[in-house]
Amino acid sequence: MPSPVFSWNLLYDFQLMWSYPFMVNAFRAGAIVAVVAGAVGWFMVLRQQTFAGHTLSVVAFPGAALATLAGFSLSLGYFGFCVAAALVLAAMRRGREPGGSEESAATGVVQAFLLACGYLFMALYKGLLEGPQALLFGSFTGITTGQVTTLALAGLAVLLVLAAVGRPLLFASVDPQVAAARGVPVRGLSIAFLVLLGVATAEAAQITGALLVFALMVLPAATAQVLTARPGLSLLLTAVLGFTVTWAGLVAGFYWNYPLGFFVTSFAFGLFLLAHGARFAARAVERHRAASGAGPSSSGPAALAGGAA
Amino acid sequence: MNPVVAKAAESETGSGVALDVTPTSEPVLCLCGAAARVGGRTLWSGVDLEVQAGEFVAVLGPNGVGKSTLVKVLLGIVPAAEGEIRVLGRRPGEAGSRVGYLPQRRSFDPDLRIRGVDVVRMGLDGDRWGVPLPWARNRRAQQRRVDEVIELVGASAYAHRPIGQCSGGEQQRLLIAQALVRRPEVLLLDEPLDSLDLPNQSAVAALIGRICHEENVAVVMVAHDVNPILHHLDRVVYIAEGGAVCGPPSEVVNSETLTRLYRTPVEVLSTQDGRLVVVGQPEAPAVHTNRHAG
Ligand SMILES: Nc1ncnc2c1ncn2[C@@H]1O[C@H](COP(=O)(O)OP(=O)(O)OP(=O)(O)O)[C@@H](O)[C@H]1O
Ligand SMILES: [Mg+2]
């Protein structure tokens, strides 16, 4: 790892970073993953399925560990395990309403067992590489061009499916009863979404590590949803925020030799706090204005009664 | 009409229905000998009902009797165990957006960061696949329709707030707007007046009555308190004891029928302006019943 000095001249810095092929791959992979994880994570936050997301991310660890131990492709380990786990979660989700307590317990049991398996695989491998740390907390030094291609193809597939089902999925997430009455296949969409979540988690885990996928899947979406309640804008903002924190994390990780996962997560968390601060300030200003300005407008039942009479 | 609520009386109640409806056209909703079974238990059976366009029908009955199930059967969410059911001449669930639906008691998570307008908008095109194109020609018209229907229910003041932060009554109005936005020919409303205060109850009831009669929409409304809707109603369906009684309000909402239905003394009084006042109905607190009398 080189130890160059950050110059504050971004053009120069990027030229320097991109003179290393592994950094070019890292930036490419980061961009893909940030957008895909952000978009899927936005729906995950809206659907309050963060526990399912967490389970899938934990499953990424034994997947990668097994791939390392058995010597098959790391991408296969991530995608295979996450998608399989998503299907298992979908099968366990028999009830209609998402997020029942029984199911959480069952999910937690599976999650703990798989995490233990991952640790076992690592112990069996007696790896001389970075050990479980890179798999758990992320690394960007070893991303190959082949891996970037896989990420891009899987990411494109996820985005295309999400674009196709996005509107009914939003409807089914916000208002499942009416959506079902309108003929939206609520259960089918719920299964499809879990699979998308599995793929997106597998992608994110390859950048941030299995334990920090939420940095890209929850934080940008949660931040965007704090800032705006418009679905389209919020989704766009999520992608932009995810992209920004990932690239900023990569720059920081290149110049300061600390873990990438730490930087990405800290930046995302910082933005989340800033967003909350901004909203708080905006509300205070609004309240101040309302207090000094005219009284609250009343459009109560009287208006409707008048209209209806 | 004989208000006995037993299976034996069903054929008679069915013919009673046919009498007070002028059969100008094919009925919009049609149940013939319908039965509903949930979890192996028959909730009601032998129910005959025909609803014409522009008719306002209330579904009344005690808790757990299967009123919501009746609505779900009409929507095709719950299959009917027996009988023939037609909605707009098709099987239940096949009429799509021609049926507007408001489920019972929904409240959104307080943290849900989706605006009221977006929820109403979902009623318009939330079931479409693919991405809405920003340059689509009908975009303006759709936006106008959403604004119009929000204005109609009087929800403009809070429609742009996140719906989780709206009060229960405000959410209810937005959901009524959602049910109305596609100009449905049939409205199935499951306790839409729930969580509204009294002035709002009569205002929303008046709104639904007006939409029903002016725009010729068939309305089936499940209600616990008959008072706010009484003078908009064309017909009442009472479900109890495994069957149903249908008829005009004056024939069903009377002391004899209600006492038998609720198996508790219920008195129905008539005010000077011809409205009915239900006194002692189990679900209706005294304050509700005094309103029309006062
Ligand atoms: N999915 C289900 N499985 C088993 N039983 C059910 C199911 N759904 C409803 N029931 C039962 O069917 C009965 C009728 O339910 P329904 O919701 O139609 O009642 P309701 O008349 O609308 O009551 P309320 O006035 O309380 O809304 C209830 O006893 C309920 O417990
Ligand atoms: Mg009900």
XYZ file of C-alpha atoms and ligand atoms in Angstrom:
635
model
C 0.000 0.000 0.000
C 1.527 3.368 -0.946
C 1.373 6.196 1.529
C 0.824 9.286 -0.627
C -0.297 12.630 0.734
C -3.695 14.155 0.039
C -3.149 17.416 -1.812
C -6.635 18.988 -1.740
C -6.285 19.322 -5.482
C -8.912 16.747 -6.378
C -7.917 16.592 -10.030
C -4.357 15.725 -9.096
C -5.500 13.307 -6.398
C -7.777 11.398 -8.736
C -5.068 11.271 -11.385
C -2.738 9.759 -8.829
C -5.305 7.255 -7.536
C -6.386 6.211 -11.003
C -2.824 5.492 -12.000
C -3.227 2.325 -9.917
C -5.437 -0.222 -11.741
C -6.767 -1.644 -8.467
C -8.000 1.819 -7.489
C -9.768 2.235 -10.823
C -11.529 -1.052 -10.172
C -12.361 0.008 -6.640
C -13.950 3.266 -7.814
C -15.914 1.485 -10.519
C -17.129 -1.204 -8.159
C -17.921 1.412 -5.530
C -20.053 3.432 -7.938
C -22.024 0.386 -9.075
C -22.564 -0.938 -5.582
C -23.529 2.419 -4.110
C -26.290 2.992 -6.641
C -27.663 -0.554 -6.537
C -27.508 -0.921 -2.768
C -29.006 2.540 -2.373
C -31.984 1.853 -4.611
C -32.779 -1.519 -3.054
C -32.022 -0.184 0.412
C -34.511 2.632 -0.129
C -37.292 0.095 -0.537
C -35.920 -1.939 2.358
C -36.105 1.058 4.685
C -39.600 1.875 3.441
C -40.745 -1.709 3.933
C -39.076 -1.882 7.342
C -37.257 -5.021 6.338
C -33.902 -4.020 7.749
C -33.764 -7.182 9.848
C -34.124 -9.333 6.748
C -31.424 -7.197 5.139
C -29.172 -7.674 8.124
C -29.644 -11.432 7.997
C -28.758 -11.515 4.322
C -25.657 -9.444 4.953
C -24.531 -11.792 7.706
C -25.022 -14.701 5.309
C -22.599 -13.018 2.920
C -19.783 -13.781 5.354
C -20.015 -17.613 5.392
C -20.567 -17.456 1.628
C -17.321 -15.622 1.070
C -15.515 -17.705 3.659
C -16.637 -20.929 2.025
C -15.582 -19.610 -1.372
C -12.136 -18.868 0.038
C -11.898 -22.279 1.724
C -13.194 -24.327 -1.204
C -11.350 -22.202 -3.719
C -14.240 -21.102 -5.930
C -14.999 -17.588 -7.070
C -15.634 -15.095 -4.289
C -18.514 -13.517 -6.252
C -20.168 -16.907 -6.497
C -19.877 -17.314 -2.741
C -21.475 -13.925 -2.068
C -24.275 -14.125 -4.629
C -24.996 -17.815 -4.103
C -25.331 -17.598 -0.357
C -27.266 -14.328 -0.290
C -29.793 -15.327 -2.933
C -30.260 -18.771 -1.357
C -30.800 -17.131 2.028
C -33.304 -14.716 0.454
C -35.282 -17.653 -0.879
C -35.209 -19.319 2.540
C -36.473 -16.103 4.140
C -39.217 -15.899 1.525
C -40.245 -19.468 2.287
C -40.333 -18.683 5.998
C -42.485 -15.645 5.326
C -45.728 -17.568 5.184
C -47.971 -15.032 6.878
C -49.268 -12.099 4.909
C -47.930 -9.251 6.951
C -44.194 -8.598 6.821
C -42.130 -8.729 9.991
C -43.917 -11.037 12.413
C -42.210 -11.779 15.723
C -42.086 -15.577 15.235
C -40.379 -15.107 11.970
C -37.824 -12.741 13.501
C -36.850 -15.398 16.015
C -36.479 -18.056 13.329
C -34.502 -15.647 11.174
C -32.234 -14.819 14.079
C -31.519 -18.487 14.746
C -30.501 -19.107 11.144
C -28.422 -15.958 11.127
C -26.451 -16.874 14.243
C -25.773 -20.368 12.941
C -24.526 -19.113 9.573
C -22.280 -16.542 11.189
C -20.748 -19.326 13.262
C -20.291 -21.409 10.092
C -18.440 -18.544 8.470
C -16.109 -18.337 11.403
C -15.531 -22.096 11.197
C -14.687 -21.868 7.487
C -12.174 -19.127 8.227
C -10.599 -21.211 10.985
C -10.388 -24.236 8.685
C -8.728 -22.140 6.004
C -6.120 -20.856 8.460
C -5.846 -18.045 5.969
C -2.633 -16.138 5.586
C -4.500 -13.342 3.820
C -6.373 -10.649 5.641
C -8.326 -13.158 7.700
C -12.014 -12.598 8.424
C -11.483 -8.866 8.813
C -11.686 -8.026 5.114
C -14.761 -10.168 4.664
C -16.454 -8.601 7.663
C -15.366 -4.982 7.405
C -14.514 -4.477 3.768
C -11.488 -4.032 1.597
C -10.871 -2.504 -1.782
C -7.427 -3.667 -2.647
C -8.299 -6.978 -4.230
C -11.135 -6.091 -6.605
C -10.442 -7.576 -10.012
C -11.758 -6.424 -13.378
C -13.733 -9.653 -13.618
C -15.369 -8.885 -10.284
C -16.294 -5.403 -11.508
C -17.933 -6.921 -14.582
C -19.918 -9.333 -12.433
C -20.980 -6.492 -10.153
C -22.036 -4.394 -13.132
C -24.098 -7.160 -14.725
C -25.794 -8.181 -11.486
C -26.370 -4.529 -10.610
C -27.865 -3.780 -13.996
C -30.217 -6.741 -13.650
C -31.314 -5.556 -10.208
C -31.938 -2.013 -11.429
C -33.899 -3.200 -14.453
C -36.120 -5.442 -12.355
C -36.561 -2.682 -9.806
C -37.544 -0.224 -12.534
C -40.089 -2.694 -13.872
C -41.712 -3.529 -10.528
C -40.966 -0.272 -8.706
C -44.441 1.266 -8.741
C -46.423 -1.818 -7.720
C -43.723 -2.597 -5.165
C -44.112 0.855 -3.642
C -47.891 0.423 -3.613
C -47.616 -3.019 -2.037
C -45.129 -1.730 0.536
C -47.149 1.277 1.630
C -50.675 -0.025 1.271
C -50.724 -3.834 0.850
C -54.469 -4.326 1.301
C -55.566 -1.886 -1.373
C -52.754 -3.016 -3.646
C -53.913 -6.619 -3.334
C -57.489 -5.570 -4.060
C -56.241 -3.809 -7.183
C -54.664 -7.016 -8.402
C -51.061 -6.243 -7.461
C -49.366 -9.583 -6.666
C -48.329 -8.526 -3.177
C -46.842 -11.863 -2.109
C -45.003 -12.428 -5.347
C -43.506 -8.953 -5.120
C -42.462 -9.611 -1.550
C -40.529 -12.720 -2.644
C -39.044 -10.924 -5.632
C -37.953 -8.083 -3.402
C -36.168 -10.448 -1.017
C -34.212 -11.865 -3.939
C -33.297 -8.351 -5.086
C -32.259 -7.618 -1.528
C -30.076 -10.723 -1.555
C -28.304 -9.659 -4.741
C -27.849 -6.066 -3.581
C -26.500 -7.242 -0.226
C -24.052 -9.577 -1.923
C -22.854 -6.613 -3.996
C -22.514 -4.251 -1.078
C -20.747 -6.859 1.055
C -17.946 -7.004 -1.496
C -17.101 -3.354 -0.836
C -18.006 -2.648 2.757
C -17.718 -6.169 4.148
C -20.561 -8.262 5.437
C -21.088 -6.388 8.671
C -21.124 -2.895 7.221
C -23.490 -3.298 4.252
C -25.952 -1.124 6.102
C -23.595 1.783 5.516
C -24.707 1.621 1.883
C -28.120 0.014 2.221
C -29.693 1.869 5.130
C -27.858 5.102 5.800
C -28.205 6.829 2.402
C -31.859 5.784 2.137
C -32.633 6.829 5.691
C -30.853 10.144 5.127
C -32.747 10.815 1.920
C -36.057 9.946 3.557
C -35.304 12.429 6.315
C -34.646 15.140 3.753
C -37.642 14.610 1.495
C -40.941 12.722 1.453
C -41.184 12.736 -2.360
C -40.581 9.151 -3.486
C -38.822 9.909 -6.772
C -36.589 12.618 -5.380
C -35.818 10.565 -2.325
C -34.754 7.589 -4.434
C -32.512 9.771 -6.572
C -31.012 11.416 -3.513
C -30.276 7.984 -2.050
C -28.228 7.012 -5.080
C -26.349 10.326 -5.054
C -25.601 10.118 -1.339
C -24.484 6.490 -1.568
C -22.232 7.292 -4.492
C -20.738 10.286 -2.682
C -19.952 8.503 0.570
C -18.463 5.514 -1.249
C -16.130 7.564 -3.374
C -15.233 9.799 -0.449
C -14.535 6.658 1.568
C -12.297 5.314 -1.186
C -10.327 8.560 -1.340
C -9.939 8.581 2.423
C -9.003 4.906 2.478
C -6.345 5.491 -0.159
C -4.653 8.401 1.596
C -5.128 7.377 5.213
C -4.395 3.778 5.816
C -7.487 2.862 7.845
C -10.252 0.405 6.894
C -12.502 1.423 4.014
C -15.617 0.239 5.841
C -14.906 2.646 8.648
C -14.649 5.632 6.321
C -17.736 4.818 4.265
C -19.816 4.176 7.357
C -18.595 7.274 9.156
C -19.267 9.538 6.195
C -22.727 8.067 5.728
C -23.441 8.411 9.418
C -22.189 11.990 9.386
C -24.573 12.858 6.564
C -27.414 11.156 8.421
C -26.769 13.317 11.486
C -26.460 16.425 9.328
C -29.786 15.647 7.648
C -31.491 15.284 10.991
C -29.913 18.533 12.129
C -31.081 20.277 8.969
C -34.620 19.022 9.413
C -34.646 20.070 13.022
C -33.444 23.537 12.049
C -35.990 23.803 9.250
C -38.777 22.888 11.652
C -37.609 25.414 14.202
C -37.576 28.137 11.552
C -41.035 27.102 10.377
C -42.398 27.169 13.902
C -40.863 30.562 14.478
C -42.413 31.875 11.296
C -45.790 30.389 12.112
C -45.676 31.932 15.560
C -44.831 35.402 14.265
C -46.929 35.233 11.089
C -50.626 34.634 10.558
C -52.463 31.956 12.537
C -52.778 28.431 11.233
C -55.089 28.112 8.286
C -58.245 26.253 9.169
C -59.712 24.027 6.526
C -61.825 21.748 8.576
C -65.060 19.915 8.147
C -66.887 23.186 7.620
C -65.255 23.646 4.230
C -66.126 20.126 3.194
C -69.647 20.344 4.550
C -70.115 23.540 2.593
C -68.823 21.893 -0.533
C -70.901 18.805 -0.012
C -74.134 20.542 0.816
C -91.040 -7.244 4.915
C -90.437 -9.877 7.486
C -87.335 -8.943 9.437
C -86.602 -12.422 10.690
C -82.935 -13.226 10.345
C -82.898 -16.859 9.515
C -81.946 -18.865 6.515
C -85.564 -19.748 5.873
C -86.347 -16.094 5.367
C -83.667 -15.492 2.784
C -85.781 -16.085 -0.298
C -88.298 -13.676 1.073
C -85.736 -11.003 1.876
C -84.354 -11.506 -1.588
C -87.693 -10.779 -3.171
C -88.094 -7.851 -0.785
C -84.930 -6.417 -2.260
C -86.178 -6.793 -5.775
C -89.333 -4.879 -4.915
C -87.742 -1.676 -3.693
C -85.278 -1.374 -6.541
C -86.446 -0.127 -9.879
C -84.702 -2.569 -12.207
C -83.687 -0.027 -14.835
C -80.496 -1.837 -15.815
C -78.362 -4.786 -14.905
C -77.312 -4.650 -11.249
C -73.784 -3.465 -10.529
C -73.362 -5.880 -7.647
C -75.167 -9.151 -7.448
C -75.003 -11.826 -4.757
C -77.169 -14.850 -5.183
C -77.291 -17.439 -2.422
C -73.805 -16.399 -1.377
C -72.031 -17.877 1.626
C -68.677 -17.077 3.223
C -66.508 -19.508 5.105
C -63.409 -18.368 6.975
C -61.163 -20.818 8.788
C -63.692 -23.638 8.391
C -66.496 -21.593 9.936
C -69.470 -20.348 7.975
C -69.967 -16.666 8.729
C -73.108 -16.127 6.709
C -74.941 -18.000 4.000
C -77.870 -17.658 1.657
C -77.309 -13.949 1.166
C -79.109 -12.386 -1.785
C -78.347 -8.816 -2.693
C -78.552 -6.678 -5.776
C -77.156 -3.176 -5.917
C -77.899 -0.834 -8.791
C -75.733 2.013 -10.004
C -76.251 5.115 -7.889
C -77.483 3.188 -4.885
C -76.104 3.768 -1.396
C -76.169 0.581 0.657
C -75.049 0.290 4.255
C -73.841 -2.973 5.731
C -74.551 -3.141 9.428
C -74.201 -5.791 12.093
C -72.396 -6.677 15.291
C -68.634 -7.166 15.543
C -67.147 -10.242 13.945
C -70.259 -11.107 11.993
C -68.504 -10.958 8.646
C -69.126 -7.463 7.310
C -65.523 -6.982 6.251
C -65.570 -10.495 4.868
C -68.539 -9.541 2.701
C -66.511 -6.669 1.263
C -63.546 -8.977 0.697
C -65.766 -11.481 -1.060
C -66.944 -8.707 -3.383
C -63.306 -7.790 -4.015
C -62.353 -11.375 -4.731
C -59.776 -11.441 -1.907
C -61.808 -14.066 -0.029
C -63.509 -16.654 -2.228
C -67.206 -17.191 -1.685
C -67.987 -20.637 -0.361
C -71.246 -20.885 -2.228
C -73.458 -18.929 -4.543
C -73.088 -16.700 -7.525
C -71.397 -13.311 -7.222
C -71.127 -10.716 -9.953
C -69.382 -7.378 -9.767
C -70.026 -5.166 -12.775
C -71.078 -8.266 -14.656
C -67.808 -10.065 -13.970
C -66.461 -12.378 -11.331
C -65.147 -10.693 -8.150
C -61.621 -9.355 -8.507
C -61.850 -8.993 -12.265
C -63.272 -5.485 -12.408
C -59.907 -3.932 -11.450
C -59.885 -0.189 -11.043
C -63.628 0.106 -11.656
C -63.949 -0.817 -7.984
C -62.702 1.566 -5.311
C -61.826 0.054 -1.945
C -61.171 1.446 1.502
C -60.119 -1.250 3.974
C -61.037 -1.129 7.634
C -58.881 0.807 10.105
C -55.507 1.309 8.597
C -53.059 3.650 10.072
C -49.706 4.354 8.608
C -46.480 4.046 10.517
C -45.601 7.441 12.035
C -42.153 7.189 10.437
C -43.462 6.510 6.950
C -41.976 9.237 4.791
C -44.448 9.201 1.931
C -46.740 12.150 1.345
C -50.510 11.973 1.289
C -50.544 12.953 -2.393
C -48.294 10.025 -3.184
C -50.665 7.641 -1.453
C -53.592 9.094 -3.404
C -51.510 8.889 -6.555
C -50.945 5.170 -5.927
C -54.683 4.718 -6.242
C -54.399 6.188 -9.735
C -51.447 4.340 -11.223
C -49.758 2.423 -8.408
C -50.628 -0.899 -9.996
C -48.903 -0.144 -13.302
C -45.622 -1.820 -14.124
C -42.624 0.044 -15.401
C -41.359 3.548 -14.850
C -43.671 6.521 -15.362
C -42.190 8.545 -18.186
C -41.686 12.185 -17.277
C -42.715 13.271 -20.753
C -45.893 11.177 -20.901
C -48.843 13.149 -22.272
C -51.361 12.268 -19.573
C -49.021 13.313 -16.760
C -50.614 16.734 -16.337
C -54.107 15.291 -16.411
C -53.195 12.717 -13.792
C -51.688 15.346 -11.543
C -54.817 17.448 -11.958
C -57.045 14.502 -11.112
C -55.091 13.830 -7.911
C -55.325 17.481 -6.852
C -59.009 17.568 -7.726
C -59.908 14.539 -5.657
C -57.853 15.783 -2.696
C -59.714 19.074 -2.934
C -62.976 17.139 -3.074
C -62.378 15.409 0.249
C -61.011 18.611 1.756
C -57.522 17.261 2.389
C -55.525 19.925 0.543
C -54.110 21.438 3.718
C -52.178 18.339 4.739
C -51.852 16.322 1.542
C -48.224 17.340 1.133
C -47.216 16.274 4.620
C -45.809 12.787 5.208
C -48.874 10.637 5.735
C -47.463 9.074 8.895
C -47.625 12.503 10.514
C -51.273 13.088 9.618
C -53.939 12.386 12.225
C -56.131 9.316 11.928
C -59.002 11.326 10.501
C -56.741 13.125 8.042
C -55.334 9.791 6.883
C -58.867 8.492 6.491
C -59.797 11.384 4.202
C -56.706 10.859 2.094
C -57.584 7.189 1.804
C -61.107 8.066 0.711
C -59.509 10.255 -1.941
C -57.353 7.292 -2.933
C -60.446 5.123 -3.336
C -62.144 7.808 -5.448
C -59.284 8.841 -7.685
C -59.924 6.399 -10.535
C -63.620 7.375 -10.716
C -64.792 3.900 -9.713
C -68.261 2.652 -10.566
C -68.443 0.727 -7.314
C -67.165 1.955 -3.967
C -66.593 -0.598 -1.229
C -65.928 1.305 1.972
C -65.175 -0.577 5.173
C -66.016 1.709 8.084
C -64.836 4.903 6.399
C -66.240 7.072 9.183
C -64.133 5.338 11.757
C -61.745 7.730 13.537
C -63.559 10.812 12.259
C -65.182 13.217 14.687
C -68.911 13.924 14.455
C -68.858 16.962 12.146
C -66.401 15.119 9.923
C -68.552 12.012 9.933
C -71.541 13.861 8.566
C -69.387 15.803 6.132
C -67.772 12.684 4.706
C -71.113 10.872 4.672
C -72.594 13.780 2.723
C -69.666 13.700 0.326
C -70.037 9.986 -0.318
C -73.798 10.350 -0.671
C -73.307 13.107 -3.212
C -70.772 11.128 -5.223
C -73.090 8.147 -5.110
C -76.179 9.941 -6.330
C -74.681 12.541 -8.645
C -72.068 10.390 -10.323
C -74.196 7.263 -10.261
C -71.701 5.241 -8.252
C -72.873 2.191 -6.347
C -71.688 2.518 -2.754
C -71.500 -0.306 -0.240
C -70.468 1.096 3.107
C -69.826 -0.959 6.212
C -70.776 1.120 9.225
C -71.088 0.737 12.940
C -73.100 3.850 13.538
C -75.992 4.246 11.169
C -76.829 7.815 12.181
C -74.390 9.874 10.111
C -75.375 8.068 6.923
C -79.032 7.443 7.609
C -80.454 10.173 5.405
C -78.175 9.320 2.481
C -79.021 5.637 2.473
C -81.126 3.841 -0.074
C -80.866 0.439 1.493
C -79.534 -1.371 4.522
C -78.082 -4.845 4.774
C -78.068 -6.214 8.270
C -75.915 -9.252 8.846
C -76.579 -11.377 11.905
C -77.208 -14.938 12.935
C -75.577 -16.351 9.827
C -77.861 -14.591 7.393
C -78.770 -11.134 6.223
C -81.773 -8.874 6.023
C -81.973 -6.300 3.262
C -84.393 -3.495 2.780
C -84.926 0.245 2.838
C -83.735 1.875 6.047
C -87.239 2.434 7.406
C -88.026 -1.264 7.136
C -84.801 -2.560 8.605
C -83.933 0.258 10.967
C -86.920 -0.094 13.222
C -87.295 -1.138 16.824
C -88.532 -4.621 16.069
C -85.806 -5.624 13.613
C -82.923 -4.095 15.502
C -84.021 -5.563 18.790
C -84.082 -8.954 17.172
C -80.769 -8.444 15.427
C -78.797 -7.199 18.363
C -80.753 -9.252 20.860
C -80.798 -6.246 23.120
C -83.541 -3.662 23.438
C -83.077 -1.082 20.700
C -85.490 1.707 20.042
C -85.828 3.650 16.824
C -87.403 7.089 16.999
C -88.389 9.360 14.165
C -87.599 13.060 14.296
C -89.837 15.804 12.956
C -87.890 16.060 9.712
C -88.386 12.368 9.068
C -84.969 11.111 10.117
C -84.546 7.989 12.162
C -82.818 8.054 15.503
C -81.431 4.831 16.853
C -81.348 4.799 20.610
C -79.529 2.150 22.608
C -77.769 0.537 19.675
C -74.921 -1.410 21.293
C -72.076 0.164 19.335
C -73.365 3.710 19.271
C -72.570 5.866 22.306
C -75.359 8.074 23.554
C -73.744 11.214 22.213
C -74.044 9.898 18.657
C -77.701 9.180 18.924
C -78.558 12.496 20.515
C -77.116 14.498 17.692
C -79.933 14.096 15.226
C -82.542 14.272 17.926
C -81.255 17.647 19.175
N -58.033 -14.908 7.928
C -58.911 -15.316 8.850
N -58.767 -16.527 9.434
C -59.643 -16.954 10.366
N -60.684 -16.231 10.778
C -60.884 -15.029 10.243
C -60.012 -14.503 9.250
N -60.449 -13.280 8.897
C -61.543 -13.055 9.635
N -61.816 -14.098 10.443
C -62.947 -14.229 11.363
O -64.114 -14.025 10.637
C -65.051 -13.304 11.419
C -65.594 -12.137 10.656
O -64.580 -11.193 10.432
P -64.868 -9.774 9.793
O -63.607 -9.014 9.775
O -65.576 -9.951 8.507
O -65.873 -9.158 10.872
P -66.605 -7.760 10.842
O -68.060 -8.021 10.756
O -66.021 -6.881 9.825
O -66.293 -7.244 12.309
P -65.934 -5.766 12.815
O -67.217 -5.076 13.046
O -65.226 -6.000 14.079
O -65.092 -5.132 11.789
C -64.367 -12.930 12.702
O -64.833 -13.771 13.720
C -62.913 -13.181 12.425
O -62.285 -13.640 13.585
Mg -64.842 -5.290 9.806
